[in-house]
mmCIF file of C-alpha atoms in Angstrom:
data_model
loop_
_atom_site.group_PDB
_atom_site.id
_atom_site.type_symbol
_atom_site.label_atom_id
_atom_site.label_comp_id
_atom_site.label_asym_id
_atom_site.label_seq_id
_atom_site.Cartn_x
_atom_site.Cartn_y
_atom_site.Cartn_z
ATOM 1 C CA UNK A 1 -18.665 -31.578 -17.358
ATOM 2 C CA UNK A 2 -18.446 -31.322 -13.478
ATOM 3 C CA UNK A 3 -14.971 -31.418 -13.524
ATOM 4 C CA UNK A 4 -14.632 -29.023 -15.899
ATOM 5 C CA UNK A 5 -17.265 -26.767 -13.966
ATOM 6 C CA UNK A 6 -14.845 -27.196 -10.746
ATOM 7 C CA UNK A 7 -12.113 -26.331 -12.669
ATOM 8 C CA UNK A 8 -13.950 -22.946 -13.454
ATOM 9 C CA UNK A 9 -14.850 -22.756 -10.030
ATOM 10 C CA UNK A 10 -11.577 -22.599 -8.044
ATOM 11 C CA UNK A 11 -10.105 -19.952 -10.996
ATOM 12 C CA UNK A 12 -12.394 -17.874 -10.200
ATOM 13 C CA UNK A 13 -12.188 -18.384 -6.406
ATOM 14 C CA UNK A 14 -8.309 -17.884 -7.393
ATOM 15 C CA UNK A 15 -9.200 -14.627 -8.998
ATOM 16 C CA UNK A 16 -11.080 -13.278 -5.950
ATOM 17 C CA UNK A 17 -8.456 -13.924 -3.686
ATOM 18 C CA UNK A 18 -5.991 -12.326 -6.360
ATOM 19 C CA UNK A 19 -7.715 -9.218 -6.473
ATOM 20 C CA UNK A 20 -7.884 -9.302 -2.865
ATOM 21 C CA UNK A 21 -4.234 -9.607 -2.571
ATOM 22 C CA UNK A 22 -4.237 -6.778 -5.368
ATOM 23 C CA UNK A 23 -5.952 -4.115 -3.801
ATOM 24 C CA UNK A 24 -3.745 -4.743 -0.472
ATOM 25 C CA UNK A 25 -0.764 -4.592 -2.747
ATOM 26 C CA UNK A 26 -2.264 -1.029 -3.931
ATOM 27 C CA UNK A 27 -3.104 0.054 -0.578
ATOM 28 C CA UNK A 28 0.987 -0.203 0.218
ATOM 29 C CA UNK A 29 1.868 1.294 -2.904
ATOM 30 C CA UNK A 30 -0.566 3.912 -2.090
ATOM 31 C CA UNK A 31 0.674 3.915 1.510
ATOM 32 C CA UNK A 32 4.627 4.164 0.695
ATOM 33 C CA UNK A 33 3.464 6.552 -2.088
ATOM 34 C CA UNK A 34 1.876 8.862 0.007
ATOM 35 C CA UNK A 35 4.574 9.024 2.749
ATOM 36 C CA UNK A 36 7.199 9.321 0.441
ATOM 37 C CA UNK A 37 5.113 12.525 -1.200
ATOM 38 C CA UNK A 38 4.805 13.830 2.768
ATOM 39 C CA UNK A 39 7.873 13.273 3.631
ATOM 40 C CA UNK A 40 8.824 15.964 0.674
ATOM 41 C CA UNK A 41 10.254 12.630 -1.583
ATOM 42 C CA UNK A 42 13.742 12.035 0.799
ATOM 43 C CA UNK A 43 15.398 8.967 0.454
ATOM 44 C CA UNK A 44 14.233 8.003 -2.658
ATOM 45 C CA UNK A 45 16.845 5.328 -3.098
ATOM 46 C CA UNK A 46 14.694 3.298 0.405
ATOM 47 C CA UNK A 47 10.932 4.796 -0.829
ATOM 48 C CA UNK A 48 11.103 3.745 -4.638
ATOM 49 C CA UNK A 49 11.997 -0.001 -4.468
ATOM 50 C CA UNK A 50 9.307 -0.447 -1.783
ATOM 51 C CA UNK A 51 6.896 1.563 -4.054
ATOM 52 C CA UNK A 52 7.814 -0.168 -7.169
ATOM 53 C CA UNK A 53 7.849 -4.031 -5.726
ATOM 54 C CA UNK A 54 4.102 -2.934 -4.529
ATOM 55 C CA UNK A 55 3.012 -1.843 -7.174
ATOM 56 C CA UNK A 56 4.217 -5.007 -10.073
ATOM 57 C CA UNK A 57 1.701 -7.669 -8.805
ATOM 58 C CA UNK A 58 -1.117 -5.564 -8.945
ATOM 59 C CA UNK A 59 -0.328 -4.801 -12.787
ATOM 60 C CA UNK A 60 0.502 -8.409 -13.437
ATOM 61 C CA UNK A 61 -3.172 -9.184 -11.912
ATOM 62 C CA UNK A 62 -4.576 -6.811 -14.118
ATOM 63 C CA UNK A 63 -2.951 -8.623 -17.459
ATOM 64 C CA UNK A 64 -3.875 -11.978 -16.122
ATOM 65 C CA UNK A 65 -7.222 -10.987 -15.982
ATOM 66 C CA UNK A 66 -7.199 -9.845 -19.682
ATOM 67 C CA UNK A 67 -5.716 -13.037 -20.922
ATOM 68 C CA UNK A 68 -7.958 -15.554 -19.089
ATOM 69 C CA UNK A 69 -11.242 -13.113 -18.853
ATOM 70 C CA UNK A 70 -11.355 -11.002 -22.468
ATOM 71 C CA UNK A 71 -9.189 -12.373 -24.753
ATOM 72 C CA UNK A 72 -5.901 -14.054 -25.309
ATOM 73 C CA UNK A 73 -2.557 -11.608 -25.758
ATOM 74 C CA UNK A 74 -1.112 -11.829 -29.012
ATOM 75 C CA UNK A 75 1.714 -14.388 -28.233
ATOM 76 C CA UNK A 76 4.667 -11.856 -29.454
ATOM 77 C CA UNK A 77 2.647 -9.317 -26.573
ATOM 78 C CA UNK A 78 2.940 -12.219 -23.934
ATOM 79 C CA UNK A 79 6.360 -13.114 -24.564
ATOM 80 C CA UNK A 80 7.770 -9.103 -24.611
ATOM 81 C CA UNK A 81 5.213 -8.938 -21.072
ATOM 82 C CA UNK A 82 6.588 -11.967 -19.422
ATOM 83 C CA UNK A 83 10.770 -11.115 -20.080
ATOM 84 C CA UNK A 84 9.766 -6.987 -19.090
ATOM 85 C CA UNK A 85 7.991 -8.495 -15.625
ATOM 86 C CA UNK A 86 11.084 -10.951 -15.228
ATOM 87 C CA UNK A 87 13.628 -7.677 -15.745
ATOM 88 C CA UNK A 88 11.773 -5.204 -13.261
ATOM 89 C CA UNK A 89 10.627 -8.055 -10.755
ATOM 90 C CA UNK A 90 14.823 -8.934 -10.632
ATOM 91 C CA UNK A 91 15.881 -4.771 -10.706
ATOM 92 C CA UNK A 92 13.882 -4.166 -7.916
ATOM 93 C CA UNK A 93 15.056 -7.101 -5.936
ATOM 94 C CA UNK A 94 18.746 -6.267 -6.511
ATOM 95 C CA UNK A 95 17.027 -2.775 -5.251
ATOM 96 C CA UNK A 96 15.972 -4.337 -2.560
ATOM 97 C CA UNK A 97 18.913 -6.720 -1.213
ATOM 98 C CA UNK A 98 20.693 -3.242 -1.553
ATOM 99 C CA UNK A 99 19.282 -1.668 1.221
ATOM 100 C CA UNK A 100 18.160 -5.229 2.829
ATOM 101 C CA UNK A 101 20.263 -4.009 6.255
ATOM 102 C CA UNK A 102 18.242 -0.991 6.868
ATOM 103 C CA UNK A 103 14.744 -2.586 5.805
ATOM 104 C CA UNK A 104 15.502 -5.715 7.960
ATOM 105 C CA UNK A 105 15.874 -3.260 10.844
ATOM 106 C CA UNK A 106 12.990 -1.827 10.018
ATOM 107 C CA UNK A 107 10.577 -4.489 10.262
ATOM 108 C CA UNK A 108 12.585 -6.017 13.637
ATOM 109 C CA UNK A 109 11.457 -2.447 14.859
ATOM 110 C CA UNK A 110 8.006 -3.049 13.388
ATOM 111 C CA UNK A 111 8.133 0.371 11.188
ATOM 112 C CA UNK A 112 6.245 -2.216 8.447
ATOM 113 C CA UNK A 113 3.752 -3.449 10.656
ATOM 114 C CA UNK A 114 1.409 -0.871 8.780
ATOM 115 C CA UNK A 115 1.528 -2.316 5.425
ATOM 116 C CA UNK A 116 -0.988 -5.243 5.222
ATOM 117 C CA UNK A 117 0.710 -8.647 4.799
ATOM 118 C CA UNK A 118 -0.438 -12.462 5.038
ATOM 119 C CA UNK A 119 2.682 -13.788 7.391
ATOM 120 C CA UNK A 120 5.802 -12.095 7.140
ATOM 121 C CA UNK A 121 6.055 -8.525 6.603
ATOM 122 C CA UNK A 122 8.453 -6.093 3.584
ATOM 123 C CA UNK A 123 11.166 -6.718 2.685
ATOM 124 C CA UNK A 124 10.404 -10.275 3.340
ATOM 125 C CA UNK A 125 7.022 -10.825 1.663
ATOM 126 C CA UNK A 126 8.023 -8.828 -1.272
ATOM 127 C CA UNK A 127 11.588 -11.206 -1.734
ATOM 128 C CA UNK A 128 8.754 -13.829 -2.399
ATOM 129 C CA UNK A 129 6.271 -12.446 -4.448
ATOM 130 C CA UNK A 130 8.804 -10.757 -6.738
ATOM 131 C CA UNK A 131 11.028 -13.996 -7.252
ATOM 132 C CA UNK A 132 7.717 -16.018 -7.600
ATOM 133 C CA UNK A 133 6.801 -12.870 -10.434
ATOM 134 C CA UNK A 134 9.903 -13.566 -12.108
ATOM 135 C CA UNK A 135 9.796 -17.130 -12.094
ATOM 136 C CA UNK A 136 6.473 -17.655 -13.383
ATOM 137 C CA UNK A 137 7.502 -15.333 -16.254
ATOM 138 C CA UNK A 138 10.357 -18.053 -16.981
ATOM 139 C CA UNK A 139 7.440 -20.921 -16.891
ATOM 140 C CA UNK A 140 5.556 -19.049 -19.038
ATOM 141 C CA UNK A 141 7.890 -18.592 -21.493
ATOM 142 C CA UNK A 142 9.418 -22.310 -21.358
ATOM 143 C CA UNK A 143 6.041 -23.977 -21.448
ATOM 144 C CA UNK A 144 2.662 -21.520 -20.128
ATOM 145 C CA UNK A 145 2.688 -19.695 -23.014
ATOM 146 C CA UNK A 146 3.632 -22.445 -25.868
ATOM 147 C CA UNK A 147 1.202 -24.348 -27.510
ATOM 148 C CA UNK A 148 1.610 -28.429 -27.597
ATOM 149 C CA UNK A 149 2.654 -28.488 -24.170
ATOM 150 C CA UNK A 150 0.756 -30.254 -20.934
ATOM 151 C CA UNK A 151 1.250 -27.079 -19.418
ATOM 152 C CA UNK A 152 -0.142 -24.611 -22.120
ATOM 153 C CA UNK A 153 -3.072 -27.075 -22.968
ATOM 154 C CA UNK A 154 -4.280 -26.846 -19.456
ATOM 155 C CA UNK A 155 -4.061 -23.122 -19.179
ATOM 156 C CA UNK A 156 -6.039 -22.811 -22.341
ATOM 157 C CA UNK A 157 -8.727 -25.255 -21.101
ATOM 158 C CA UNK A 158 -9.507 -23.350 -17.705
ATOM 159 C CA UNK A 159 -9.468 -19.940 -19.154
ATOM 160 C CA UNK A 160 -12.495 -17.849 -19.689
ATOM 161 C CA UNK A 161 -12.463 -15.930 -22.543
ATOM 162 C CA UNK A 162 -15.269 -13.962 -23.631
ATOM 163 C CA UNK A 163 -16.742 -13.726 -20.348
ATOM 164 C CA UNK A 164 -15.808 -9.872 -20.428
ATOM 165 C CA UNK A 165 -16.985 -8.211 -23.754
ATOM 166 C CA UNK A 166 -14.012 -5.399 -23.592
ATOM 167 C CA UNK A 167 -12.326 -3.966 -26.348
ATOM 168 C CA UNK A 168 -8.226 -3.425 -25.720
ATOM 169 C CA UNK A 169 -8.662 0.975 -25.077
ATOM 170 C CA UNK A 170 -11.365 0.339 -23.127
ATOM 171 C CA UNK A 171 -9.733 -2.096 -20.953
ATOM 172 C CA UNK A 172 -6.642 0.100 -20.405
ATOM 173 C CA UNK A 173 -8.787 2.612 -19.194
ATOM 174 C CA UNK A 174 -10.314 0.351 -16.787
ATOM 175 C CA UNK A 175 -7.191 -0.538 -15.540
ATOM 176 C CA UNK A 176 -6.503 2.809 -14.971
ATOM 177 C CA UNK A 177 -9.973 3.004 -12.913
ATOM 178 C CA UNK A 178 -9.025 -0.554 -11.243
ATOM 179 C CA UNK A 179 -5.791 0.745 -10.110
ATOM 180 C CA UNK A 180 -7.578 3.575 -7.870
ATOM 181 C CA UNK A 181 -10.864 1.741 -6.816
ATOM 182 C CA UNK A 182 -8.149 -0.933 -5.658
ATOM 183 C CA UNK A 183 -6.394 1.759 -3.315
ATOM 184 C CA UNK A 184 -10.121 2.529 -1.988
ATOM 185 C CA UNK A 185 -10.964 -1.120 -1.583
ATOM 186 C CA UNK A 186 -7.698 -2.034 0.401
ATOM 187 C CA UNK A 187 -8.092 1.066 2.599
ATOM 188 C CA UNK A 188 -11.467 0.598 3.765
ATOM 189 C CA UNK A 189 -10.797 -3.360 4.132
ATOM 190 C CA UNK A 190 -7.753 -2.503 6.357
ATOM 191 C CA UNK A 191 -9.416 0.202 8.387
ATOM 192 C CA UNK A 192 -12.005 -2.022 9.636
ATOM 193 C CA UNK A 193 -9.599 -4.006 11.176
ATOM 194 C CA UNK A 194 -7.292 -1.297 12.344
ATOM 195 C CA UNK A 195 -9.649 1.470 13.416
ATOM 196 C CA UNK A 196 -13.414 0.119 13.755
ATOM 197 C CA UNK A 197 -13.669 1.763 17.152
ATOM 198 C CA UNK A 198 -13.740 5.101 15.507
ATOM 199 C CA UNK A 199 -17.081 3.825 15.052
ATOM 200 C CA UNK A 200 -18.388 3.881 18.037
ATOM 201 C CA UNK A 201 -17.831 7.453 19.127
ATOM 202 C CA UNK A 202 -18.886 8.419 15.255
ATOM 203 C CA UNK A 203 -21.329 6.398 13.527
ATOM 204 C CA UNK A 204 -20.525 8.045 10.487
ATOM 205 C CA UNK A 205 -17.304 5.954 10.116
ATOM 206 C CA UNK A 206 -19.516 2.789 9.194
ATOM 207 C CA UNK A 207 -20.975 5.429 6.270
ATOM 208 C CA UNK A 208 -17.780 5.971 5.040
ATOM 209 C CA UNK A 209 -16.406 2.267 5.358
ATOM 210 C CA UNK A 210 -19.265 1.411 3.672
ATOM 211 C CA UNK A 211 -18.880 4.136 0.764
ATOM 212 C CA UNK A 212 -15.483 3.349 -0.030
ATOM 213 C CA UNK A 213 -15.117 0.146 0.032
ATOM 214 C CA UNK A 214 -17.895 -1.190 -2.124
ATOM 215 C CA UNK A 215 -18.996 2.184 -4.024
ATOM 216 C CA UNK A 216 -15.976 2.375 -6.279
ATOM 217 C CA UNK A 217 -15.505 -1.546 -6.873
ATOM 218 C CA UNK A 218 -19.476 -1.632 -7.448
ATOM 219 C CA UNK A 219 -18.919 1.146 -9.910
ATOM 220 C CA UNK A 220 -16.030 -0.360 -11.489
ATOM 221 C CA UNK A 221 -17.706 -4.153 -12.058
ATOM 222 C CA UNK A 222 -20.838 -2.848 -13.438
ATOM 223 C CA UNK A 223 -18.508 -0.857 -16.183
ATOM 224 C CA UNK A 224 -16.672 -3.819 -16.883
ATOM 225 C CA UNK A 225 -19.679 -6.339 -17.348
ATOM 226 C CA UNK A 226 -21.736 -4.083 -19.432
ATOM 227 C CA UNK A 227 -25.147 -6.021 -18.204
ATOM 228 C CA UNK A 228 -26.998 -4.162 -21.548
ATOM 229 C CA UNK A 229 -24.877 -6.609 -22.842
ATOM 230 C CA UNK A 230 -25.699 -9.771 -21.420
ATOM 231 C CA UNK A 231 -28.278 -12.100 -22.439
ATOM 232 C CA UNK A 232 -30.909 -11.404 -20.236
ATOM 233 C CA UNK A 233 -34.645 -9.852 -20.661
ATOM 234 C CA UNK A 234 -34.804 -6.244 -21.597
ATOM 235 C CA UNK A 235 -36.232 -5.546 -17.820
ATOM 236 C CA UNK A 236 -33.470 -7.387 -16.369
ATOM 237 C CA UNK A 237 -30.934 -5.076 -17.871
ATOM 238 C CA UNK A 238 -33.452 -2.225 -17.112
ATOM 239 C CA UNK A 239 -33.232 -3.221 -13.673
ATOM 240 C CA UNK A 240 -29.672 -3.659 -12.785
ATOM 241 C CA UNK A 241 -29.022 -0.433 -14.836
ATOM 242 C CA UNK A 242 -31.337 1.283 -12.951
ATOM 243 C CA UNK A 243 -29.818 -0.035 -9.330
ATOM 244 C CA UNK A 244 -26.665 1.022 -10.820
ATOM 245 C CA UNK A 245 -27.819 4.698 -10.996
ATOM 246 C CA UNK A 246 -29.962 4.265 -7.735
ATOM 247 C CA UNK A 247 -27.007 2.707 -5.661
ATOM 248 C CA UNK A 248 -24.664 6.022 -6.627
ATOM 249 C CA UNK A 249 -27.863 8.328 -5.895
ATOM 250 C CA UNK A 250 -28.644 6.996 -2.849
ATOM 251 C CA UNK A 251 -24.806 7.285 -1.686
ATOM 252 C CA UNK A 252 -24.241 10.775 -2.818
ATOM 253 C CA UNK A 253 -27.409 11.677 -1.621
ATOM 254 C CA UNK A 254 -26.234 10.824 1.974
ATOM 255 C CA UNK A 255 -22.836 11.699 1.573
ATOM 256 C CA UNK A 256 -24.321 15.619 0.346
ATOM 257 C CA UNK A 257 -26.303 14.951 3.524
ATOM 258 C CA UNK A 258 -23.951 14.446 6.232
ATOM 259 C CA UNK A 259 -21.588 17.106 4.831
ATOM 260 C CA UNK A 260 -24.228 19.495 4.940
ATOM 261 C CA UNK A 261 -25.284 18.329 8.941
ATOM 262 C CA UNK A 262 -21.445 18.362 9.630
ATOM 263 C CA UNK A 263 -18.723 19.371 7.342
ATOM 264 C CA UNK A 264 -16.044 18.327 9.351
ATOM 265 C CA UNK A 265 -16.754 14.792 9.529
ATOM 266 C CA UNK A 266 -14.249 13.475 7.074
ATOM 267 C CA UNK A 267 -11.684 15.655 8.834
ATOM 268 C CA UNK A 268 -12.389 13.866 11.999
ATOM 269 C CA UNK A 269 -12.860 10.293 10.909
ATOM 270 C CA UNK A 270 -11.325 9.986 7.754
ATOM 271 C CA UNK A 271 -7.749 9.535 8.355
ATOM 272 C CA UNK A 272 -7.350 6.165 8.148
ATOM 273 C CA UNK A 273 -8.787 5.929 4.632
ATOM 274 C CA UNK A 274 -7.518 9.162 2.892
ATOM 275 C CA UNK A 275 -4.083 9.380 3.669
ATOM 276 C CA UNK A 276 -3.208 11.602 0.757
ATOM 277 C CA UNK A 277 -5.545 13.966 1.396
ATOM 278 C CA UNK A 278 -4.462 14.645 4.989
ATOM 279 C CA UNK A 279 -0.907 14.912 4.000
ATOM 280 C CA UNK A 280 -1.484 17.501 1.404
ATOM 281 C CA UNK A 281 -4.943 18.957 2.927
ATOM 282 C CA UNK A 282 -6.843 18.261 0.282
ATOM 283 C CA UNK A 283 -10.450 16.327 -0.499
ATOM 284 C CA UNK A 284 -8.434 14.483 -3.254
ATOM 285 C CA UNK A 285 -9.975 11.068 -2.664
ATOM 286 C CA UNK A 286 -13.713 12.055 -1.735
ATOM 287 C CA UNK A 287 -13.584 13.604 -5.057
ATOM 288 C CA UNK A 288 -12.297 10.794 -7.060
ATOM 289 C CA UNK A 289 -14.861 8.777 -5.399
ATOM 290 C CA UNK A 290 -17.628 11.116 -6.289
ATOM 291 C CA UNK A 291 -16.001 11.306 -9.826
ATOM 292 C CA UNK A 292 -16.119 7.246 -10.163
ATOM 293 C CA UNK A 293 -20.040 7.824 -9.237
ATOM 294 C CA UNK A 294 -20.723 10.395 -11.581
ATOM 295 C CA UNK A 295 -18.697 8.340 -14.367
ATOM 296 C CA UNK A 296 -21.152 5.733 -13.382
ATOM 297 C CA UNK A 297 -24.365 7.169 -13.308
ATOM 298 C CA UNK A 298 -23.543 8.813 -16.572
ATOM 299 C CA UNK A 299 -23.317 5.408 -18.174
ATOM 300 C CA UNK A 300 -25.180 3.411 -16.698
ATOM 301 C CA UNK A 301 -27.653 6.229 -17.668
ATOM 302 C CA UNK A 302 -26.606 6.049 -21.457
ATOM 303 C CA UNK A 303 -27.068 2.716 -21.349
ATOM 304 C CA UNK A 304 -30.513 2.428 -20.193
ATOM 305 C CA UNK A 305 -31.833 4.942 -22.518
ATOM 306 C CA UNK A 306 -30.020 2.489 -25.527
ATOM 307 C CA UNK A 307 -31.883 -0.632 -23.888
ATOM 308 C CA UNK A 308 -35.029 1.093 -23.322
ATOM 309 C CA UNK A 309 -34.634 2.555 -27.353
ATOM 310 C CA UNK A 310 -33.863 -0.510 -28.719
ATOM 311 C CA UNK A 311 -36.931 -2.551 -30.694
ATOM 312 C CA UNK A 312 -37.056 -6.508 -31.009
ATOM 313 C CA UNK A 313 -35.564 -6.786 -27.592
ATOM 314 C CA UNK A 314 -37.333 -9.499 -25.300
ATOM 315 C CA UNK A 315 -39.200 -7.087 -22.718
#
């Protein structure tokens, strides 16, 4: 039983530091997205295979959470998944090698230096996640994905289905939802490293650190674990529905505030975390944020008044 339990453990430490690595990977697509929009969408031939390599890991997170969280992928679904993944991963490297002269000079000139990486920085990081994308596609359809084998007995025994009660729609929507509360996440992670000392001529940077990094995600888990689900006590899920609804109040409450005691804050500090907004001068990204908390509140809100409605609940 322990082992098992560590086994559970480090896949879910492994999933933490995959959606880490996801939301960085959607901060770059979301980066090279938005330059490529500024820059009035030249050179599409350089911009799209940078945009597109970005942009593959985060949806193969997304479908590896499905299959080992919610519920295993009809195996006709997982073998047309893993031979699509395999094609793009290997388009977009031949993409890649064909302009690897002018990215290579790039990144000696430090032009990438922007786009959050572990070690090495595009073309070269992306040469290794794509061929390890299309290679564990090949695994998976050799062995990962076949019944009988070592290797597809041990996948099925540390997966956790059912831990996420989420029917397929619904999920695809969340994805959807993931995809841009990723971009928000990976922003605010990398503009504490990058530009912290905006905060100490504006304290109003750590408010909006703060706001985007965890609102969104915060948002985005509590839709996805449904805790009026969950077998706890009827004030249990009373209680974390209404934090839900209290944690969005309390933002947009000071969010309203500090727009209302100075309306150009975001335009002064808010750069480094809404980058298509100040290329197309726009509040794009506040407002998605404030739509992912009024999404929120709304259903956490629905929610409660279904808990608090129904009878021969534990109280």
């Amino acid at each position: 039983m322990k082992t098992i339990d560590k086994k559970l453990l480090i896949v879910r430490a492994v999933t933490c530091v995959l959606l880490l690595f996801s939301c960085f990977y959607m901060y770059d697509f979301y980066k090279c997205l938005s330059g490529f929009i500024a820059n009035g969408f030249r050179e599409p031939l350089v911009m799209l295979p940078m945009i597109l390599a970005f942009l593959l890991p985060v949806v193969c997170f997304l479908v590896f959470f499905y299959d080992f969280y919610v519920r295993a992928m009809h195996p006709v679904v997982k073998a047309i998944y893993s031979v699509l993944v395999a094609l793009y991963a290997v388009a977009d490297l031949v993409l890649i090698f064909g302009n690897i002269d002018l990215y290579a000079s790039n990144n000696a000139l430090g032009v990438y230096d922007a786009l959050p990486s572990i070690v090495l920085h595009f073309p070269y990081d992306m040469i290794i996640v794509l061929s390890a994308l299309a290679l564990l596609q090949v695994f998976n359809l050799a062995a990962g994905n076949r019944k009988g084998t070592r290797a597809g007995a041990f996948l099925e025994g540390i997966k956790q289905r059912g831990t996420f009660k989420i029917r397929v729609i619904e999920y695809l929507a969340l994805c959807v939802l993931a995809i841009v509360v990723f971009v928000f996440t990976g922003a605010a992670i990398c503009a504490t490293f990058t530009a912290f000392e905006n905060a100490f001529y504006d304290f109003r940077y750590v408010f909006l650190l703060i706001w985007v990094m965890l609102v969104p995600m915060a948002n985005l888990a509590m839709l996805a674990l449904k805790p009026e689900k969950s077998a706890q006590q009827k004030r249990t899920k009373l209680t974390l529905l209404g934090a839900w609804i209290g944690t969005n109040v309390v933002f947009g409450l000071l969010f309203l505030l500090l727009e209302l005691t100075y309306p150009d804050f975001l335009v002064h500090i808010g750069k480094p975390v809404f980058l298509i907004a100040f290329s197309v001068s726009l509040p794009i990204e506040p407002g998605i944020i404030l739509g992912i908390m009024a999404l929120g509140t709304l259903v956490a809100a629905i929610r409660m008044i279904l808990v608090a409605a129904k009878r021969g609940e534990r109280a």
